[in-house]
CSV table of C-alpha atoms in Angstrom, one decimal:
chain,number,residue,atom,x,y,z
V,1,MET,CA,54.3,157.7,57.1
V,2,SER,CA,58.0,156.7,56.2
V,3,ILE,CA,60.6,158.1,58.6
V,4,ILE,CA,63.2,158.6,55.9
V,5,ASP,CA,63.6,161.7,54.3
V,6,PRO,CA,64.6,160.7,50.7
V,7,LYS,CA,67.1,163.9,50.5
V,8,ALA,CA,68.6,163.4,53.5
V,9,ALA,CA,69.2,159.8,53.0
V,10,ILE,CA,70.8,160.1,49.8
V,11,ALA,CA,72.9,162.9,51.2
V,12,ALA,CA,74.1,160.5,53.9
V,13,GLY,CA,74.9,157.9,51.4
V,14,GLN,CA,77.0,160.2,49.4
V,15,ASP,CA,78.8,161.3,52.6
V,16,THR,CA,79.6,157.9,53.5
V,17,ILE,CA,80.8,156.8,50.2
V,18,ARG,CA,83.0,159.8,49.8
V,19,THR,CA,84.5,159.8,53.4
V,20,GLU,CA,85.4,155.7,52.6
V,21,ALA,CA,87.0,156.8,49.1
V,22,GLN,CA,88.8,159.5,50.7
V,23,ALA,CA,90.3,156.6,53.2
V,24,LEU,CA,91.2,154.5,50.5
V,25,VAL,CA,93.2,157.6,48.8
V,26,GLN,CA,95.0,157.8,52.0
V,27,LEU,CA,95.5,154.3,52.4
V,28,ALA,CA,96.9,154.0,48.8
V,29,ASP,CA,99.3,157.2,49.4
V,30,ALA,CA,100.4,155.2,52.7
V,31,LEU,CA,101.7,152.4,50.7
V,32,ALA,CA,104.3,154.8,49.2
V,33,GLY,CA,105.1,156.0,52.6
V,34,PRO,CA,105.0,154.1,56.0
V,35,LEU,CA,103.2,151.1,54.8
V,36,ALA,CA,105.8,150.4,52.0
V,37,GLU,CA,108.1,148.3,53.7
V,38,PRO,CA,105.5,146.3,55.9
V,39,PHE,CA,103.5,145.6,52.9
V,40,ALA,CA,106.3,144.3,50.9
V,41,HIS,CA,107.5,142.2,54.1
V,42,ALA,CA,103.8,140.7,54.4
V,43,ALA,CA,103.5,140.0,50.7
V,44,THR,CA,107.0,138.1,50.8
V,45,LEU,CA,105.9,136.0,54.0
V,46,LEU,CA,102.5,135.3,52.2
V,47,ALA,CA,104.4,133.9,49.0
V,48,GLU,CA,107.4,132.3,50.6
V,49,THR,CA,105.0,130.1,53.1
V,50,LYS,CA,105.0,126.3,52.7
V,51,GLY,CA,101.7,126.3,54.3
V,52,ARG,CA,98.5,128.1,54.4
V,53,VAL,CA,97.5,131.6,55.4
V,54,ILE,CA,95.4,131.6,58.2
V,55,VAL,CA,93.1,134.8,58.4
V,56,SER,CA,91.5,135.8,61.6
V,57,GLY,CA,89.5,138.4,63.3
V,58,MET,CA,86.8,139.0,65.4
V,59,GLY,CA,83.1,140.7,64.9
V,60,LYS,CA,83.1,142.6,61.8
V,61,SER,CA,86.9,142.3,61.4
V,62,GLY,CA,86.3,138.3,61.4
V,63,HIS,CA,83.7,138.9,58.3
V,64,ILE,CA,86.6,140.9,56.5
V,65,ALA,CA,88.8,138.4,57.6
V,66,ARG,CA,86.7,135.4,55.8
V,67,LYS,CA,86.4,137.5,52.6
V,68,ILE,CA,90.2,138.0,52.4
V,69,ALA,CA,91.0,134.3,52.7
V,70,ALA,CA,88.3,133.3,50.3
V,71,THR,CA,90.1,136.3,47.8
V,72,LEU,CA,93.7,134.6,48.3
V,73,ALA,CA,92.2,130.9,47.9
V,74,SER,CA,90.6,131.9,44.6
V,75,THR,CA,93.7,133.5,43.3
V,76,GLY,CA,96.1,130.8,43.9
V,77,THR,CA,97.2,131.4,47.9
V,78,PRO,CA,95.7,128.6,49.8
V,79,ALA,CA,94.0,130.1,52.7
V,80,GLN,CA,91.3,129.6,55.5
V,81,PHE,CA,89.7,131.6,58.3
V,82,VAL,CA,89.9,130.6,61.5
V,83,HIS,CA,87.5,132.1,64.3
V,84,PRO,CA,89.6,133.4,67.1
V,85,ALA,CA,87.1,132.4,69.9
V,86,GLU,CA,87.2,128.9,68.4
V,87,ALA,CA,90.9,128.6,68.1
V,88,SER,CA,90.8,128.8,72.1
V,89,HIS,CA,88.8,125.8,72.3
V,90,GLY,CA,90.9,123.3,69.9
V,91,ASP,CA,91.0,125.2,66.7
V,92,LEU,CA,94.7,126.1,67.2
V,93,GLY,CA,95.5,122.5,66.0
V,94,MET,CA,94.9,123.7,62.4
V,95,ILE,CA,97.6,126.4,62.7
V,96,VAL,CA,100.8,124.8,62.1
V,97,GLU,CA,104.6,125.9,61.8
V,98,ALA,CA,104.7,126.0,57.8
V,99,ASP,CA,101.5,128.4,58.1
V,100,VAL,CA,101.4,132.4,58.3
V,101,VAL,CA,98.7,134.1,60.2
V,102,LEU,CA,96.9,137.4,59.0
V,103,ALA,CA,95.1,138.9,62.0
V,104,ILE,CA,92.9,141.8,61.8
V,105,SER,CA,91.9,144.0,64.7
V,106,ARG,CA,91.0,147.7,64.7
V,107,SER,CA,92.4,148.5,68.0
V,108,GLY,CA,94.8,145.6,68.1
V,109,GLU,CA,93.7,144.7,71.5
V,110,THR,CA,90.6,142.1,70.6
V,111,ALA,CA,91.1,139.7,73.7
V,112,GLU,CA,90.1,136.7,71.6
V,113,LEU,CA,93.4,136.7,69.4
V,114,SER,CA,95.5,136.9,72.3
V,115,ASP,CA,95.8,132.6,72.6
V,116,MET,CA,96.2,132.6,68.8
V,117,LEU,CA,99.4,135.2,69.1
V,118,TYR,CA,100.6,133.4,72.2
V,119,HIS,CA,100.4,130.0,70.0
V,120,CYS,CA,102.0,131.7,66.8
V,121,ARG,CA,104.6,133.3,69.2
V,122,ARG,CA,105.5,129.6,70.9
V,123,MET,CA,105.4,127.8,67.3
V,124,GLY,CA,107.5,130.2,65.3
V,125,ILE,CA,104.7,131.2,62.9
V,126,PRO,CA,105.1,134.6,61.4
V,127,VAL,CA,102.2,137.2,62.2
V,128,ILE,CA,101.1,139.5,59.8
V,129,GLY,CA,98.8,142.2,61.8
V,130,MET,CA,96.4,144.4,60.1
V,131,THR,CA,95.6,147.2,63.0
V,132,PHE,CA,95.1,151.1,63.1
V,133,ARG,CA,97.0,151.3,66.2
V,134,PRO,CA,100.8,151.1,66.0
V,135,ASP,CA,101.5,150.5,69.7
V,136,SER,CA,98.8,148.0,70.1
V,137,SER,CA,99.6,144.1,71.1
V,138,LEU,CA,98.9,143.4,67.6
V,139,ALA,CA,101.4,145.6,66.0
V,140,LYS,CA,104.0,144.5,68.6
V,141,ALA,CA,103.5,141.1,68.0
V,142,SER,CA,103.8,141.1,64.4
V,143,ALA,CA,106.8,140.4,62.1
V,144,ALA,CA,104.6,142.6,59.5
V,145,ALA,CA,102.6,145.2,61.2
V,146,LEU,CA,100.3,147.0,58.6
V,147,VAL,CA,99.4,150.0,60.4
V,148,MET,CA,96.7,151.6,58.5
V,149,PRO,CA,95.9,155.5,58.9
V,150,ASP,CA,93.0,156.0,61.1
V,151,CYS,CA,90.3,158.3,59.2
V,152,GLY,CA,87.5,157.6,61.4
V,153,GLU,CA,84.3,156.2,60.7
V,154,ALA,CA,81.7,157.2,58.6
V,155,SER,CA,79.3,158.3,61.3
V,156,GLU,CA,80.6,160.1,64.3
V,157,GLU,CA,77.1,159.5,66.0
V,158,ALA,CA,77.7,155.8,66.1
V,159,PRO,CA,81.1,155.1,65.1
V,160,ALA,CA,80.4,151.4,63.7
V,161,PRO,CA,83.1,149.4,61.6
V,162,THR,CA,82.7,151.4,58.3
V,163,THR,CA,85.5,152.9,57.0
V,164,SER,CA,88.1,151.0,58.8
V,165,THR,CA,86.6,147.9,57.4
V,166,THR,CA,86.4,148.9,53.8
V,167,MET,CA,90.3,149.8,54.3
V,168,CYS,CA,91.0,146.5,55.8
V,169,LEU,CA,89.3,144.9,52.7
V,170,ALA,CA,91.0,147.0,50.4
V,171,MET,CA,94.4,146.0,52.2
V,172,GLY,CA,93.3,142.2,51.6
V,173,ASP,CA,92.8,142.7,48.0
V,174,ALA,CA,96.1,144.6,47.3
V,175,LEU,CA,97.9,141.6,49.3
V,176,SER,CA,96.0,139.1,47.0
V,177,VAL,CA,96.6,140.8,43.8
V,178,ALA,CA,100.3,141.7,44.6
V,179,LEU,CA,100.7,138.0,45.2
V,180,LEU,CA,98.9,136.7,42.0
V,181,LYS,CA,100.9,139.1,40.0
V,182,ALA,CA,104.1,137.9,41.6
V,183,ARG,CA,103.2,134.4,41.0
V,184,GLY,CA,102.0,134.9,37.0
V,185,PHE,CA,98.8,133.8,38.2
V,186,THR,CA,96.8,133.9,34.7
V,187,ALA,CA,92.9,133.6,33.4
V,188,GLN,CA,93.7,129.8,33.1
V,189,HIS,CA,95.0,129.3,36.4
V,190,PHE,CA,91.5,131.4,37.7
V,191,GLY,CA,89.4,129.1,35.5
V,192,ALA,CA,90.9,125.8,37.0
V,193,ILE,CA,90.0,126.8,40.4
V,194,HIS,CA,86.6,128.5,39.4
V,195,PRO,CA,84.8,125.6,37.3
V,196,GLY,CA,81.3,126.3,38.4
V,197,GLY,CA,78.7,129.3,37.6
V,198,LYS,CA,78.9,131.8,34.8
V,199,LEU,CA,82.4,132.8,36.0
V,200,GLY,CA,83.8,129.4,35.5
V,201,ALA,CA,82.3,129.1,32.1
V,202,ALA,CA,83.4,132.1,30.8
V,203,LEU,CA,87.0,131.1,31.8
V,204,LYS,CA,86.5,127.3,30.1
V,205,ARG,CA,88.3,126.9,26.6
V,206,VAL,CA,87.0,125.2,23.6
V,207,SER,CA,89.0,122.0,24.4
V,208,ASP,CA,87.3,121.7,27.5
V,209,VAL,CA,83.7,120.8,26.0
V,210,MET,CA,84.6,119.9,22.5
V,211,ARG,CA,83.6,116.4,21.1
V,212,VAL,CA,86.5,114.5,19.8
V,213,GLY,CA,87.1,111.0,18.4
V,214,SER,CA,83.9,109.2,17.2
V,215,HIS,CA,81.9,111.9,18.2
V,216,ASP,CA,83.7,114.6,15.7
V,217,PRO,CA,82.5,113.0,12.6
V,218,LEU,CA,85.1,113.5,9.6
V,219,VAL,CA,84.8,112.4,5.9
V,220,ALA,CA,86.7,112.4,3.1
V,221,PRO,CA,85.4,114.5,0.0
V,222,THR,CA,85.2,111.4,-2.1
V,223,LEU,CA,83.1,109.5,0.4
V,224,SER,CA,79.7,108.5,-1.2
V,225,VAL,CA,76.6,110.9,-0.3
V,226,PRO,CA,74.8,107.8,1.1
V,227,GLU,CA,78.1,106.7,3.4
V,228,THR,CA,78.3,110.4,4.4
V,229,LEU,CA,74.8,110.4,5.5
V,230,LYS,CA,75.5,107.3,7.4
V,231,ALA,CA,78.6,108.9,9.0
V,232,MET,CA,76.6,112.0,10.1
V,233,SER,CA,73.8,109.7,11.6
V,234,GLN,CA,76.4,108.2,14.2
V,235,ASP,CA,76.2,111.1,16.3
V,236,SER,CA,73.6,113.7,17.7
V,237,ILE,CA,75.8,116.6,16.1
V,238,GLY,CA,74.2,116.7,13.0
V,239,ALA,CA,77.3,117.6,10.7
V,240,ALA,CA,80.4,116.0,9.5
V,241,GLY,CA,83.6,117.8,8.8
V,242,VAL,CA,85.1,117.3,5.2
V,243,VAL,CA,88.8,116.4,5.4
V,244,GLU,CA,91.7,116.5,2.7
V,245,ASN,CA,95.0,115.7,3.3
V,246,GLY,CA,94.2,116.2,6.7
V,247,LYS,CA,93.1,120.1,6.7
V,248,LEU,CA,89.3,120.8,7.2
V,249,ILE,CA,87.9,121.9,3.7
V,250,GLY,CA,84.3,121.8,4.3
V,251,ILE,CA,81.3,121.0,6.7
V,252,ILE,CA,78.3,119.3,5.8
V,253,THR,CA,75.4,120.1,8.0
V,254,ASP,CA,71.6,119.2,8.5
V,255,GLY,CA,70.6,122.4,6.9
V,256,ASP,CA,73.0,121.6,3.9
V,257,LEU,CA,70.9,118.1,3.3
V,258,ARG,CA,67.8,120.2,3.2
V,259,ARG,CA,69.0,122.4,0.9
V,260,ARG,CA,70.9,120.3,-1.4
V,261,LEU,CA,69.9,116.8,-1.1
V,262,THR,CA,67.9,115.7,-4.5
V,263,PRO,CA,67.4,112.1,-6.0
V,264,GLU,CA,70.4,113.2,-8.3
V,265,MET,CA,72.7,114.1,-5.4
V,266,PHE,CA,72.7,110.4,-3.8
V,267,ALA,CA,75.1,109.5,-6.8
V,268,LYS,CA,77.7,112.5,-6.0
V,269,ASP,CA,80.1,112.4,-3.1
V,270,ALA,CA,80.6,114.7,0.2
V,271,ARG,CA,82.5,117.6,-1.5
V,272,ALA,CA,78.9,118.0,-3.8
V,273,LEU,CA,77.1,118.5,-0.5
V,274,MET,CA,79.5,120.3,1.6
V,275,THR,CA,80.0,124.3,2.5
V,276,PRO,CA,83.5,125.0,1.8
V,277,ASN,CA,85.7,127.2,3.8
V,278,PRO,CA,83.5,126.9,7.0
V,279,MET,CA,84.0,129.0,10.3
V,280,THR,CA,86.5,127.5,12.7
V,281,ILE,CA,87.9,128.3,16.1
V,282,ALA,CA,91.2,127.1,17.9
V,283,SER,CA,91.0,125.0,20.5
V,284,ASP,CA,92.4,126.7,23.0
V,285,ALA,CA,90.0,129.6,22.5
V,286,PRO,CA,87.6,130.9,25.3
V,287,LEU,CA,84.2,129.5,25.2
V,288,ALA,CA,82.8,133.3,24.9
V,289,ASP,CA,84.7,133.4,21.5
V,290,ALA,CA,82.9,130.2,20.4
V,291,ILE,CA,79.4,131.5,21.4
V,292,GLY,CA,80.1,135.0,19.8
V,293,ILE,CA,81.2,133.3,16.6
V,294,MET,CA,77.8,131.4,16.4
V,295,ASN,CA,75.7,134.3,17.4
V,296,ALA,CA,77.2,136.4,14.8
V,297,LYS,CA,77.2,133.9,11.8
V,298,ARG,CA,73.8,132.3,13.0
V,299,ILE,CA,75.4,128.9,13.2
V,300,THR,CA,75.4,125.9,15.7
V,301,ILE,CA,78.4,124.3,15.1
V,302,LEU,CA,82.0,125.1,14.9
V,303,PHE,CA,85.1,122.8,14.3
V,304,ALA,CA,88.3,123.2,16.7
V,305,VAL,CA,91.3,123.0,14.4
V,306,GLU,CA,94.8,123.3,14.9
V,307,GLU,CA,97.1,124.4,11.7
V,308,GLY,CA,94.0,123.7,9.9
V,309,ARG,CA,93.5,120.2,11.2
V,310,PRO,CA,90.3,119.5,13.0
V,311,VAL,CA,91.0,118.2,16.3
V,312,GLY,CA,87.3,118.4,17.5
V,313,VAL,CA,84.0,119.8,17.2
V,314,VAL,CA,81.6,122.2,19.4
V,315,HIS,CA,77.9,122.2,19.5
V,316,MET,CA,75.9,125.3,20.7
V,317,HIS,CA,74.1,122.8,23.1
V,318,ASP,CA,77.6,122.2,24.2
V,319,LEU,CA,78.2,125.7,25.1
V,320,LEU,CA,74.7,125.9,27.0
V,321,ALA,CA,75.5,122.8,28.9
V,322,ALA,CA,78.7,124.6,30.0
V,323,GLY,CA,76.7,127.5,31.2
V,324,VAL,CA,77.8,130.0,28.5
V,325,ARG,CA,75.3,132.4,27.3
């Protein structure tokens, strides 16, 4: 028989989430009060560093520190996690004068951080401390002490880090977003350092995957049908764009050939085969827009244009290969 009482479990879960949510509200309010100046100073130190942001913490704080370092790095601020215990055994060499250290400790007295703090003081490396104790060693050693309101943990019986780690995580996110807004970090910048996976695919542009040059078959409207078929067969895309005065005026696809090609058609030109005014897309449009158009119009090919001039072509297979669904 299960020891879990479903109602009790749900109630405990709700209490935990509400406790943490209330703590985050207090933290947000503190940013307009006692945390305003140190937060602004911390953001300035991070933005102006010529090196990297070294994020460190022990135990649960260490897990939060790893996540903060990853978030900073993925939003345009070079950052890495350094384990405080390993730092005492040689990894202090990773921390140089141009860096800034962001150290996390609930009590502010984590013994494993002491060597790192001494190294920073000796090298003149600024420290941003994230703690809950204003009179702690970490707060006193920090150029910017982010002393957060102590709201207790979610469980009084076993006060494992819960509310406190949630607040530290939120503070790290707050710093990261403040920095990316200050730097004008855009979706394009984000996509450049997230090339993999569905997130990276969603941030790519048509120009990143479109076919150009010999892989982008273009024909004149006066080209004979036999020569047009030859041009279409030179690439696996199964289509050709029809261009007049540099502008795309039509498209010929395999489907057009199946529907329109008759013995009599061989005596005509590309204009007789083409579908006029085809759907197009801007070369700087997101790939998500391209697949949206293809799905809505039930087509597999889109020419990319700039001011009406074809600059490339994208096939559904290109989008699937890029990971766009």
